[in-house]
CSV table of C-alpha atoms in Angstrom, one decimal:
chain,number,residue,atom,x,y,z
A,166,MET,CA,22.5,-36.1,-13.8
A,167,THR,CA,25.6,-35.9,-11.7
A,168,LYS,CA,25.3,-34.8,-8.1
A,169,PRO,CA,28.0,-32.6,-6.5
A,170,ARG,CA,30.7,-34.7,-4.8
A,171,TYR,CA,30.8,-32.5,-1.8
A,172,THR,CA,28.4,-30.4,0.2
A,173,ARG,CA,29.4,-26.8,0.7
A,174,ARG,CA,30.4,-27.7,4.3
A,175,GLN,CA,32.7,-30.6,3.1
A,176,ALA,CA,34.2,-28.4,0.5
A,177,LEU,CA,35.0,-25.7,3.0
A,178,GLU,CA,36.4,-28.1,5.5
A,179,ASN,CA,38.7,-29.6,2.8
A,180,CYS,CA,39.9,-26.1,1.9
A,181,ILE,CA,40.7,-25.4,5.6
A,182,ALA,CA,42.5,-28.7,6.0
A,183,LYS,CA,44.6,-28.2,2.8
A,184,GLY,CA,45.5,-24.6,3.8
A,185,LEU,CA,43.4,-23.1,0.9
A,186,LEU,CA,41.4,-21.0,3.4
A,187,ILE,CA,43.6,-19.3,6.0
A,188,GLY,CA,42.4,-17.1,8.8
A,189,GLY,CA,43.7,-13.5,8.9
A,190,ALA,CA,43.9,-13.7,12.6
A,191,ALA,CA,44.7,-16.8,14.8
A,192,MET,CA,41.5,-18.8,14.5
A,193,SER,CA,40.5,-22.3,15.3
A,194,GLN,CA,39.3,-24.4,12.4
A,195,SER,CA,35.7,-24.2,13.6
A,196,GLN,CA,36.0,-20.4,14.1
A,197,LEU,CA,37.4,-20.1,10.6
A,198,PHE,CA,34.7,-22.2,9.1
A,199,ALA,CA,31.9,-20.2,11.0
A,200,ALA,CA,33.4,-16.8,10.1
A,201,TYR,CA,33.8,-17.7,6.4
A,202,GLN,CA,30.2,-19.1,6.2
A,203,ALA,CA,28.8,-16.0,7.9
A,204,GLY,CA,30.6,-13.8,5.5
A,205,GLU,CA,29.4,-15.8,2.5
A,206,ALA,CA,25.9,-15.7,3.8
A,207,ALA,CA,26.0,-12.0,4.4
A,208,ALA,CA,26.4,-11.5,0.7
A,209,GLN,CA,23.0,-13.0,0.0
A,210,LYS,CA,20.9,-10.7,-2.1
A,211,PRO,CA,17.2,-10.7,-1.5
A,212,THR,CA,15.1,-12.6,-4.0
A,213,PRO,CA,13.8,-10.2,-6.6
A,214,LYS,CA,10.1,-9.2,-6.2
A,215,GLU,CA,7.3,-9.8,-8.6
A,216,VAL,CA,3.6,-8.9,-8.6
A,217,LEU,CA,1.1,-11.0,-6.6
A,218,GLY,CA,-1.3,-11.2,-9.5
A,219,PRO,CA,-5.1,-11.5,-9.2
A,220,PHE,CA,-5.4,-15.2,-8.4
A,221,TYR,CA,-3.9,-15.6,-4.9
A,222,LYS,CA,-6.3,-17.6,-2.6
A,223,LYS,CA,-6.1,-17.6,1.1
A,224,GLY,CA,-6.3,-20.8,3.1
A,225,ALA,CA,-4.4,-23.2,1.0
A,226,PRO,CA,-3.7,-26.7,2.5
A,227,ASN,CA,-0.3,-27.6,3.8
A,228,ASN,CA,0.6,-30.1,1.2
A,229,THR,CA,4.0,-30.8,-0.3
A,230,THR,CA,2.4,-33.1,-3.0
A,231,MET,CA,0.3,-30.9,-5.2
A,232,ARG,CA,0.3,-33.3,-8.1
A,233,ALA,CA,-2.5,-35.9,-8.0
A,234,PRO,CA,-1.5,-39.4,-9.2
A,235,GLY,CA,-2.0,-39.6,-13.0
A,236,ALA,CA,-2.7,-35.9,-13.3
A,237,PRO,CA,-1.9,-34.5,-16.8
A,238,GLY,CA,1.2,-32.4,-17.1
A,239,PHE,CA,4.9,-32.7,-16.9
A,240,PRO,CA,5.9,-33.7,-13.3
A,241,LEU,CA,8.0,-30.9,-11.6
A,242,GLU,CA,9.9,-30.8,-8.4
A,243,ILE,CA,10.6,-27.4,-6.9
A,244,SER,CA,13.0,-27.2,-4.0
A,245,GLY,CA,15.1,-24.5,-2.3
A,246,ARG,CA,16.0,-22.8,1.0
A,247,VAL,CA,14.2,-20.1,2.9
A,248,MET,CA,16.6,-17.7,4.6
A,249,ASN,CA,17.3,-14.0,5.1
A,250,THR,CA,20.0,-11.9,3.6
A,251,LYS,CA,22.2,-12.7,6.6
A,252,GLY,CA,22.0,-16.4,5.7
A,253,GLN,CA,19.8,-17.2,8.8
A,254,ILE,CA,17.4,-20.0,8.2
A,255,LEU,CA,13.8,-19.0,8.4
A,256,HIS,CA,12.2,-22.3,9.5
A,257,GLU,CA,9.1,-20.3,10.9
A,258,ALA,CA,8.4,-18.9,7.4
A,259,LYS,CA,5.1,-19.7,5.7
A,260,VAL,CA,5.4,-20.2,2.0
A,261,ASP,CA,2.3,-19.9,-0.2
A,262,ILE,CA,2.9,-21.5,-3.7
A,263,TRP,CA,0.3,-21.5,-6.5
A,264,HIS,CA,0.3,-21.9,-10.2
A,265,ALA,CA,-2.0,-22.6,-13.2
A,266,ASP,CA,-2.7,-26.2,-14.3
A,267,HIS,CA,-1.2,-27.7,-17.5
A,268,VAL,CA,-3.6,-25.8,-19.7
A,269,GLY,CA,-3.0,-22.4,-17.9
A,270,HIS,CA,-6.1,-22.4,-15.7
A,271,TYR,CA,-6.1,-21.3,-12.1
A,272,ASP,CA,-8.3,-23.2,-9.7
A,273,THR,CA,-10.4,-20.5,-7.9
A,274,ALA,CA,-13.1,-22.9,-6.8
A,275,GLY,CA,-10.7,-25.2,-4.9
A,276,TYR,CA,-7.0,-25.5,-4.1
A,277,THR,CA,-5.6,-27.5,-6.9
A,278,TYR,CA,-2.0,-26.5,-7.4
A,279,ARG,CA,-2.1,-24.3,-4.3
A,280,THR,CA,-0.2,-25.0,-1.1
A,281,LYS,CA,1.0,-23.3,2.0
A,282,ILE,CA,4.0,-24.9,3.6
A,283,SER,CA,6.8,-24.3,6.1
A,284,PRO,CA,10.5,-25.2,5.4
A,285,ASP,CA,12.1,-27.9,7.5
A,286,ALA,CA,14.5,-27.2,10.4
A,287,LYS,CA,17.3,-26.7,7.9
A,288,GLY,CA,15.3,-24.2,5.9
A,289,ASN,CA,14.7,-26.5,3.0
A,290,TYR,CA,11.4,-26.8,1.2
A,291,LYS,CA,10.3,-29.1,-1.6
A,292,VAL,CA,7.0,-29.6,-3.5
A,293,ASP,CA,5.9,-32.1,-6.0
A,294,THR,CA,3.8,-30.6,-8.8
A,295,ILE,CA,3.5,-30.2,-12.6
A,296,LEU,CA,4.9,-27.6,-15.0
A,297,PRO,CA,2.3,-24.9,-15.2
A,298,GLY,CA,0.7,-24.3,-18.6
A,299,HIS,CA,0.6,-21.2,-20.7
A,300,TYR,CA,-2.2,-18.7,-20.8
A,301,ASP,CA,-2.8,-15.8,-23.2
A,302,ASP,CA,-2.6,-12.9,-20.7
A,303,ARG,CA,0.8,-13.9,-19.2
A,304,PRO,CA,2.3,-16.3,-21.7
A,305,ALA,CA,5.4,-17.3,-19.7
A,306,GLN,CA,5.1,-20.4,-17.5
A,307,HIS,CA,5.4,-19.2,-13.9
A,308,VAL,CA,4.9,-20.3,-10.3
A,309,HIS,CA,3.7,-17.7,-7.7
A,310,TYR,CA,5.2,-17.3,-4.2
A,311,LEU,CA,4.2,-15.4,-1.2
A,312,ILE,CA,6.5,-15.8,1.8
A,313,SER,CA,6.1,-14.4,5.2
A,314,ALA,CA,8.3,-14.8,8.3
A,315,PRO,CA,8.3,-13.1,11.7
A,316,GLY,CA,10.6,-10.0,11.7
A,317,HIS,CA,10.9,-10.0,7.9
A,318,LYS,CA,9.3,-8.1,5.0
A,319,PRO,CA,6.9,-10.4,3.1
A,320,LEU,CA,8.3,-11.5,-0.2
A,321,ILE,CA,6.1,-11.8,-3.3
A,322,THR,CA,7.9,-13.3,-6.3
A,323,GLN,CA,7.6,-15.8,-9.2
A,324,ALA,CA,9.7,-18.5,-10.7
A,325,TYR,CA,10.1,-18.9,-14.4
A,326,PHE,CA,11.5,-21.7,-16.5
A,327,ALA,CA,14.5,-21.3,-18.8
A,328,THR,CA,13.2,-24.1,-21.0
A,329,ASP,CA,9.9,-22.2,-21.7
A,330,PRO,CA,9.4,-21.7,-25.4
A,331,PHE,CA,8.6,-18.1,-24.5
A,332,PHE,CA,12.3,-17.4,-24.0
A,333,GLU,CA,13.1,-18.9,-27.4
A,334,GLY,CA,16.1,-20.8,-26.0
A,335,ASP,CA,17.8,-17.6,-24.9
A,336,PRO,CA,16.5,-16.2,-21.6
A,337,ASP,CA,19.5,-13.8,-21.4
A,338,LYS,CA,18.3,-12.1,-24.5
A,339,ASN,CA,14.5,-12.6,-24.3
A,340,PHE,CA,13.6,-12.4,-20.6
A,341,LYS,CA,12.3,-8.8,-21.0
A,342,LYS,CA,10.0,-9.8,-23.8
A,343,ARG,CA,6.5,-8.2,-23.4
A,344,GLY,CA,7.5,-6.9,-20.0
A,345,ILE,CA,6.4,-10.0,-18.2
A,346,VAL,CA,9.6,-11.0,-16.3
A,347,GLY,CA,11.1,-8.3,-14.1
A,348,ASN,CA,14.5,-10.0,-13.4
A,349,ARG,CA,16.7,-12.4,-15.3
A,350,GLU,CA,17.5,-14.2,-12.0
A,351,LEU,CA,14.0,-15.5,-11.7
A,352,VAL,CA,14.3,-17.5,-15.0
A,353,LEU,CA,15.7,-20.7,-13.5
A,354,PRO,CA,17.6,-23.5,-15.1
A,355,VAL,CA,15.6,-26.7,-15.5
A,356,ARG,CA,17.0,-30.2,-14.7
A,357,LEU,CA,15.6,-33.2,-16.5
A,358,TYR,CA,15.6,-36.5,-14.5
A,359,GLU,CA,14.8,-39.8,-16.1
A,360,ALA,CA,12.9,-41.3,-13.2
A,361,PRO,CA,11.6,-44.8,-13.5
A,362,GLY,CA,8.5,-44.7,-15.7
A,363,THR,CA,8.2,-41.0,-16.1
A,364,PRO,CA,10.7,-38.2,-16.9
A,365,ARG,CA,10.4,-35.3,-14.6
A,366,VAL,CA,12.0,-31.9,-14.3
A,367,SER,CA,13.2,-29.9,-11.3
A,368,ILE,CA,14.1,-26.4,-10.4
A,369,THR,CA,15.9,-24.9,-7.4
A,370,PHE,CA,14.5,-21.6,-6.1
A,371,ASP,CA,16.0,-20.1,-3.0
A,372,LEU,CA,13.8,-17.6,-1.2
A,373,ILE,CA,15.8,-14.9,0.5
A,374,LEU,CA,13.9,-12.4,2.6
A,375,GLU,CA,14.9,-8.9,4.0
A,376,LYS,CA,14.6,-8.1,7.6
A,377,ALA,CA,11.6,-5.8,8.4
B,256,MET,CA,-34.3,6.6,-24.7
B,257,PRO,CA,-32.7,4.2,-27.1
B,258,SER,CA,-33.0,0.5,-26.8
B,259,ASP,CA,-30.0,-1.9,-26.9
B,260,LYS,CA,-27.3,-0.6,-29.3
B,261,LEU,CA,-23.7,-0.7,-30.1
B,262,ILE,CA,-21.6,2.5,-30.2
B,263,GLN,CA,-18.9,2.2,-32.8
B,264,THR,CA,-15.6,3.8,-31.7
B,265,THR,CA,-12.3,4.5,-33.5
B,266,SER,CA,-10.1,3.0,-30.8
B,267,GLU,CA,-10.3,0.2,-28.2
B,268,THR,CA,-12.3,1.3,-25.2
B,269,GLY,CA,-11.4,1.2,-21.5
B,270,PRO,CA,-13.1,3.1,-18.6
B,271,LEU,CA,-16.6,4.6,-19.2
B,272,SER,CA,-18.5,7.4,-17.6
B,273,PHE,CA,-22.0,8.8,-18.2
B,274,SER,CA,-23.1,12.4,-18.0
B,275,ALA,CA,-26.6,13.7,-18.5
B,276,ASP,CA,-26.6,13.5,-22.3
B,277,SER,CA,-23.4,11.6,-23.2
B,278,LEU,CA,-21.3,8.6,-22.6
B,279,ALA,CA,-17.5,9.2,-22.2
B,280,ALA,CA,-14.9,6.5,-22.9
B,281,TRP,CA,-11.2,6.5,-22.4
B,282,CYS,CA,-9.8,4.9,-25.4
B,283,ARG,CA,-6.4,3.3,-26.3
B,284,ASP,CA,-5.6,6.2,-28.6
B,285,GLY,CA,-5.1,8.3,-25.4
B,286,LYS,CA,-8.2,10.4,-25.9
B,287,VAL,CA,-11.5,10.6,-24.0
B,288,HIS,CA,-14.3,10.3,-26.6
B,289,PHE,CA,-17.8,11.5,-25.9
B,290,TYR,CA,-20.8,9.9,-27.6
B,291,SER,CA,-24.4,11.2,-27.8
B,292,LEU,CA,-26.8,9.0,-25.9
B,293,GLN,CA,-29.5,9.8,-28.4
B,294,THR,CA,-27.7,9.0,-31.6
B,295,GLY,CA,-24.6,7.2,-30.6
B,296,ALA,CA,-22.5,9.6,-32.6
B,297,GLU,CA,-19.2,11.0,-31.4
B,298,THR,CA,-19.6,14.6,-30.3
B,299,ARG,CA,-16.1,15.6,-29.2
B,300,THR,CA,-12.7,14.3,-27.8
B,301,VAL,CA,-10.3,15.4,-25.2
B,302,GLU,CA,-6.7,14.4,-25.5
B,303,ILE,CA,-4.7,13.0,-22.5
B,304,PRO,CA,-1.0,13.5,-23.2
B,305,GLN,CA,1.1,10.5,-24.1
B,306,ASN,CA,3.1,10.5,-20.9
B,307,ALA,CA,0.0,10.8,-18.7
B,308,ARG,CA,-1.8,7.6,-19.6
B,309,ARG,CA,-0.4,5.1,-17.1
B,310,SER,CA,-3.4,5.1,-14.8
B,311,PHE,CA,-6.7,6.7,-15.4
B,312,THR,CA,-10.0,7.3,-13.6
B,313,PHE,CA,-13.1,9.3,-14.4
B,314,GLY,CA,-14.7,11.6,-11.8
B,315,PRO,CA,-18.5,11.4,-11.4
B,316,ARG,CA,-20.5,12.4,-14.4
B,317,SER,CA,-17.3,12.6,-16.5
B,318,LEU,CA,-16.7,16.2,-15.5
B,319,TYR,CA,-13.1,15.5,-14.5
B,320,ALA,CA,-10.5,12.8,-15.0
B,321,ALA,CA,-7.3,11.9,-13.1
B,322,SER,CA,-4.3,10.3,-14.7
B,323,ALA,CA,-0.8,9.6,-13.6
B,324,ASN,CA,2.4,10.2,-15.6
B,325,ALA,CA,5.7,8.4,-15.8
B,326,GLU,CA,7.1,10.5,-12.9
B,327,HIS,CA,4.1,9.4,-10.7
B,328,VAL,CA,2.5,12.9,-10.7
B,329,ILE,CA,-1.2,12.7,-10.9
B,330,ALA,CA,-3.1,15.4,-12.9
B,331,LEU,CA,-6.8,16.2,-12.6
B,332,ARG,CA,-8.2,17.5,-15.9
B,333,ASP,CA,-11.3,19.4,-16.7
B,334,LEU,CA,-12.9,17.3,-19.4
B,335,LYS,CA,-14.6,20.3,-20.9
B,336,ASN,CA,-11.3,21.3,-22.5
B,337,GLY,CA,-8.5,19.0,-21.1
B,338,GLU,CA,-7.0,21.8,-19.0
B,339,ILE,CA,-5.1,20.6,-15.9
B,340,LEU,CA,-6.8,22.0,-12.8
B,341,HIS,CA,-4.7,20.3,-10.1
B,342,GLN,CA,-1.5,18.3,-9.8
B,343,PHE,CA,-0.8,15.9,-7.0
B,344,ARG,CA,2.9,15.2,-6.1
B,345,GLY,CA,4.2,12.7,-3.6
B,346,HIS,CA,4.1,9.2,-5.1
B,347,THR,CA,7.6,7.7,-5.5
B,348,ALA,CA,6.6,4.6,-7.5
B,349,GLY,CA,4.0,3.6,-10.0
B,350,VAL,CA,0.4,4.7,-9.4
B,351,GLY,CA,-2.2,2.0,-9.7
B,352,ARG,CA,-6.0,2.2,-9.0
B,353,MET,CA,-7.5,5.6,-8.2
B,354,ALA,CA,-11.0,7.0,-7.4
B,355,ILE,CA,-12.6,10.5,-7.1
B,356,SER,CA,-15.3,11.1,-4.6
B,357,ASP,CA,-18.8,12.0,-5.7
B,358,ASP,CA,-18.4,15.7,-4.7
B,359,ASN,CA,-15.2,15.9,-6.7
B,360,ARG,CA,-13.3,17.1,-3.6
B,361,GLN,CA,-11.2,14.0,-2.8
B,362,LEU,CA,-8.9,11.8,-4.8
B,363,ALA,CA,-7.6,8.4,-3.6
B,364,SER,CA,-4.5,6.9,-5.3
B,365,THR,CA,-2.7,3.7,-4.7
B,366,SER,CA,0.7,2.3,-5.4
B,367,ALA,CA,1.5,-1.4,-5.2
B,368,GLU,CA,5.3,-0.8,-4.8
B,369,GLU,CA,4.8,1.8,-2.0
B,370,LEU,CA,2.3,-0.5,-0.2
B,371,SER,CA,0.3,2.6,0.5
B,372,ILE,CA,-2.8,4.6,-0.4
B,373,ARG,CA,-2.8,8.4,-0.6
B,374,LEU,CA,-5.8,10.6,0.0
B,375,TRP,CA,-5.7,14.0,-1.6
B,376,ASP,CA,-7.7,17.2,-1.1
B,377,ILE,CA,-8.6,18.2,-4.6
B,378,PRO,CA,-9.3,22.0,-4.0
B,379,THR,CA,-5.9,22.5,-2.4
B,380,SER,CA,-3.9,19.7,-4.2
B,381,ASN,CA,-2.6,18.7,-0.8
B,382,GLN,CA,-2.0,15.2,0.4
B,383,ARG,CA,-4.2,14.7,3.5
B,384,HIS,CA,-3.3,11.1,4.5
B,385,LYS,CA,-0.9,8.4,3.5
B,386,LEU,CA,-2.6,5.1,4.5
B,387,PRO,CA,-1.2,1.6,4.8
B,388,ASP,CA,-2.3,-0.9,2.1
B,389,GLY,CA,-1.9,-4.6,1.9
B,390,ILE,CA,1.0,-6.4,0.2
B,391,GLY,CA,-0.5,-7.4,-3.2
B,392,GLY,CA,-1.4,-4.0,-4.8
B,393,ALA,CA,-4.9,-2.4,-4.8
B,394,SER,CA,-7.4,-4.2,-7.0
B,395,ALA,CA,-10.3,-1.7,-6.5
B,396,VAL,CA,-11.0,1.6,-4.7
B,397,ALA,CA,-14.4,3.1,-3.8
B,398,PHE,CA,-15.6,6.2,-1.9
B,399,SER,CA,-18.9,6.1,-0.1
B,400,PRO,CA,-21.5,8.5,-1.6
B,401,ASP,CA,-21.0,11.0,1.3
B,402,GLY,CA,-17.2,10.8,0.9
B,403,LYS,CA,-16.7,9.9,4.6
B,404,THR,CA,-15.5,6.4,3.9
B,405,LEU,CA,-12.9,5.0,1.5
B,406,VAL,CA,-12.7,1.2,0.8
B,407,VAL,CA,-9.6,-0.3,-0.8
B,408,ALA,CA,-9.6,-3.9,-2.0
B,409,ASN,CA,-6.2,-5.5,-2.3
B,410,ASN,CA,-5.0,-8.5,-4.4
B,411,ASP,CA,-4.0,-10.1,-1.0
B,412,THR,CA,-7.8,-10.5,-0.7
B,413,ASP,CA,-8.3,-8.1,2.2
B,414,LEU,CA,-10.6,-5.0,2.2
B,415,ARG,CA,-9.5,-1.9,4.1
B,416,VAL,CA,-12.1,0.6,5.3
B,417,PHE,CA,-10.8,4.0,6.2
B,418,ASP,CA,-12.4,7.1,7.7
B,419,THR,CA,-11.4,9.8,5.2
B,420,GLN,CA,-11.4,12.6,7.8
B,421,SER,CA,-9.1,11.0,10.4
B,422,GLY,CA,-7.4,8.6,8.1
B,423,LYS,CA,-8.0,5.8,10.6
B,424,LEU,CA,-8.5,2.2,9.6
B,425,VAL,CA,-12.1,1.6,10.6
B,426,LYS,CA,-12.3,-2.1,9.6
B,427,LEU,CA,-10.0,-4.7,8.1
B,428,ILE,CA,-12.2,-7.3,6.3
B,429,THR,CA,-10.3,-10.5,5.9
B,430,GLU,CA,-13.0,-13.1,5.4
B,431,GLN,CA,-12.7,-13.3,1.6
B,432,LEU,CA,-10.5,-16.1,0.2
B,433,LEU,CA,-10.1,-14.5,-3.2
B,434,ALA,CA,-9.4,-10.9,-4.4
B,435,MET,CA,-12.2,-8.5,-5.2
B,436,PHE,CA,-11.8,-6.8,-8.6
B,437,ASP,CA,-14.5,-4.1,-8.3
B,438,MET,CA,-16.7,-2.5,-5.7
B,439,SER,CA,-19.7,-0.2,-5.7
B,440,PHE,CA,-21.7,1.5,-2.9
B,441,SER,CA,-25.5,1.6,-3.0
B,442,PRO,CA,-26.6,5.2,-3.6
B,443,ASP,CA,-27.8,5.6,0.0
B,444,GLY,CA,-24.4,4.4,1.1
B,445,LYS,CA,-25.8,1.6,3.3
B,446,LEU,CA,-24.4,-1.3,1.3
B,447,LEU,CA,-21.1,-2.0,-0.3
B,448,ALA,CA,-21.2,-4.5,-3.2
B,449,ALA,CA,-17.8,-6.2,-3.9
B,450,ALA,CA,-17.0,-9.0,-6.4
B,451,GLY,CA,-14.1,-10.6,-8.0
B,452,ALA,CA,-12.3,-13.9,-8.4
B,453,ASP,CA,-15.0,-15.9,-6.6
B,454,GLY,CA,-17.7,-14.8,-9.2
B,455,VAL,CA,-20.1,-13.9,-6.3
B,456,ILE,CA,-21.4,-10.4,-5.4
B,457,SER,CA,-20.9,-9.9,-1.6
B,458,LEU,CA,-23.1,-7.2,0.0
B,459,PHE,CA,-21.6,-5.7,3.1
B,460,ASP,CA,-23.4,-3.5,5.7
B,461,SER,CA,-21.5,-0.2,5.7
B,462,THR,CA,-22.0,0.3,9.4
B,463,SER,CA,-21.1,-3.1,10.9
B,464,TRP,CA,-19.1,-4.2,7.8
B,465,ARG,CA,-20.6,-7.6,8.2
B,466,LYS,CA,-21.4,-9.5,5.0
B,467,LEU,CA,-25.2,-9.5,4.7
B,468,ARG,CA,-25.7,-11.7,1.7
B,469,GLU,CA,-24.3,-13.0,-1.5
B,470,LEU,CA,-25.8,-12.8,-5.1
B,471,LYS,CA,-24.8,-15.7,-7.3
B,472,GLY,CA,-25.4,-16.3,-10.9
B,473,GLN,CA,-22.5,-14.9,-12.8
B,474,PRO,CA,-20.9,-17.9,-14.4
B,475,HIS,CA,-17.5,-16.2,-14.7
B,476,LEU,CA,-15.2,-14.4,-12.3
B,477,ILE,CA,-16.4,-10.8,-12.0
B,478,GLY,CA,-14.3,-8.0,-13.3
B,479,ALA,CA,-16.7,-5.1,-13.2
B,480,LEU,CA,-19.6,-4.3,-10.9
B,481,ARG,CA,-22.0,-1.3,-10.4
B,482,PHE,CA,-25.1,-0.4,-8.4
B,483,SER,CA,-27.6,1.6,-10.5
B,484,PRO,CA,-28.1,5.2,-9.3
B,485,ASP,CA,-31.7,4.3,-8.2
B,486,GLY,CA,-30.2,1.5,-6.0
B,487,LYS,CA,-32.6,-1.1,-7.5
B,488,LEU,CA,-30.1,-2.9,-9.9
B,489,LEU,CA,-26.7,-4.4,-9.8
B,490,ALA,CA,-24.8,-5.2,-13.0
B,491,THR,CA,-21.8,-7.5,-13.2
B,492,GLY,CA,-19.4,-8.0,-16.1
B,493,GLY,CA,-17.6,-11.3,-16.5
B,494,PHE,CA,-13.8,-11.8,-16.3
B,495,ASP,CA,-12.4,-14.9,-17.9
B,496,ALA,CA,-9.7,-16.4,-15.8
B,497,ASP,CA,-7.9,-18.1,-18.7
B,498,THR,CA,-7.8,-15.4,-21.3
B,499,VAL,CA,-9.3,-12.0,-21.8
B,500,ARG,CA,-10.3,-13.2,-25.3
B,501,ASN,CA,-13.1,-15.6,-24.3
B,502,PRO,CA,-16.7,-14.4,-24.4
B,503,VAL,CA,-18.3,-13.7,-21.0
B,504,LYS,CA,-21.7,-12.7,-19.6
B,505,VAL,CA,-23.0,-9.4,-18.4
B,506,ILE,CA,-25.8,-9.9,-15.9
B,507,LEU,CA,-28.2,-7.4,-14.5
B,508,PHE,CA,-29.6,-8.4,-11.1
B,509,ASN,CA,-32.4,-7.1,-9.0
B,510,ALA,CA,-30.4,-5.9,-6.0
B,511,ALA,CA,-33.1,-6.7,-3.5
B,512,THR,CA,-34.0,-10.2,-4.6
B,513,GLY,CA,-30.9,-11.3,-6.4
B,514,ALA,CA,-33.0,-12.3,-9.5
B,515,ALA,CA,-31.1,-12.1,-12.8
B,516,LEU,CA,-33.2,-9.7,-14.9
B,517,ARG,CA,-31.1,-9.6,-18.1
B,518,THR,CA,-28.2,-11.8,-19.3
B,519,LEU,CA,-26.2,-10.4,-22.1
B,520,ASP,CA,-23.1,-11.4,-24.1
B,521,ALA,CA,-19.8,-9.6,-24.1
B,522,PRO,CA,-17.1,-10.8,-26.5
B,523,HIS,CA,-14.3,-10.5,-23.9
B,524,THR,CA,-13.6,-9.7,-20.2
B,525,VAL,CA,-15.5,-6.6,-19.3
B,526,ARG,CA,-13.2,-3.6,-18.5
B,527,SER,CA,-15.9,-1.1,-17.4
B,528,LEU,CA,-19.6,-1.1,-16.6
B,529,GLU,CA,-21.6,2.0,-15.9
B,530,PHE,CA,-25.2,3.1,-15.5
B,531,SER,CA,-26.8,6.3,-16.8
B,532,ALA,CA,-28.0,8.8,-14.2
B,533,ASP,CA,-31.6,7.8,-14.7
B,534,SER,CA,-30.8,4.1,-14.3
B,535,ALA,CA,-32.4,3.4,-17.7
B,536,LEU,CA,-29.2,2.4,-19.5
B,537,PHE,CA,-26.1,0.6,-18.8
B,538,ALA,CA,-22.9,0.3,-20.8
B,539,ALA,CA,-20.0,-2.1,-21.0
B,540,SER,CA,-16.6,-1.8,-22.6
B,541,TYR,CA,-14.4,-4.8,-23.3
B,542,GLY,CA,-11.3,-3.6,-25.1
B,543,GLU,CA,-12.9,-3.5,-28.6
B,544,LYS,CA,-13.7,-0.7,-30.9
B,545,ARG,CA,-17.3,-0.6,-29.7
B,546,ILE,CA,-19.3,-0.1,-26.5
B,547,SER,CA,-22.5,-2.1,-25.7
B,548,LEU,CA,-25.3,0.1,-24.5
B,549,TRP,CA,-28.3,-1.8,-23.0
B,550,SER,CA,-31.6,-0.8,-21.7
B,551,THR,CA,-32.3,-1.9,-18.1
B,552,THR,CA,-36.0,-2.5,-18.8
B,553,ALA,CA,-36.0,-4.6,-21.9
């Protein structure tokens, strides 16, 4: 796994320094940077919506580690940013995340694989969990989200996995199969890490809310 | 009255409704089939057109049925002959759960995308109120027997109680942690039974809207729930959380004591559970080409 050499900020600063990004009017470097970033952020599309489903449970604990030590299942890290369509960070957002266990069972008695977290000051969130299992009624692996933030419409959505056998290796072609997934954008690429001892996978899922 | 029996059907069964002498079942072939309670034989069918099968609910005693089409128009049909008596226009997105009041004068319809509930006056076909719903889509809708109250359960786990005359939200019940999948008023209107993903029947006082007690004993989640017309019994149908294909239990409770009177087997998640008007029989459908008909007194 190779990490990007530059952050978005560093890349933009390099572009400005090398004359690859030039202001239309007389602008200082910081004005140019801010204006470009604002314009880029303004183009953010809201995250597509999905159904809530019947197994949402109120009162989940604030817990970024949903995976118990030694729990069966393929370790999964989910991370992303929580922002609005203007690119403003929503650090006051509450993010409910829940999914089935490795055999496709939802815990309705307790809160296994259920959490309610807030992003950090930079709008980032990260949870440590497992890849959800498959179940007959909705046979694509998925993670449920309910996000609320003051002044914004609640967002109900789901993340799917491009590696899921359900998509037969071709999510572009097969994402509409059986009418389960509403939007191709929600089928996310999966990264495999060879962590010491155990391989694990990760997905990045940005949550972009619309103003109320 | 017959004892326990299976009614064989020609198509997979969904919602059920009793009338005085027959049991009606909406089936996957898009028809409402009527079966004699005496013999179990099919007596007649009423076709619901292909494009009007997206959402379906029976009115009381299977006199009428409402169904929504792909253009989100709801039609109320006379089940004597399938004739459309009223059409209700206004929804701009998919119609979900619906209910018809006991006097057949009010229709409630929901839409998850619109985050709203519409209340219609059946005789005039007019929309009386557009009411705010929760964010997860309605999971159950019930009118009180006198038609003055409408309760809507949402997948976000909240219950909303509305005055049907004023359209005002009378009570927002937020104490449930999990969604309620079905609701049923006692025939005197004093109690609302609600049950769902927690597998417990919650009984609410319909004046204070406080939870009075819980009836436990259903080993599964509860997908279907009914009070008997005499108010003495409550039946629950299991809902399997992992797959609709696993067998579940149907349990008949004494509504006053909570004692389980009969425990029966259904091959899959129960889709619909109804009592006959004399409370002597109850029937369950579970998506198979048959309906289980049980005696309440065996």
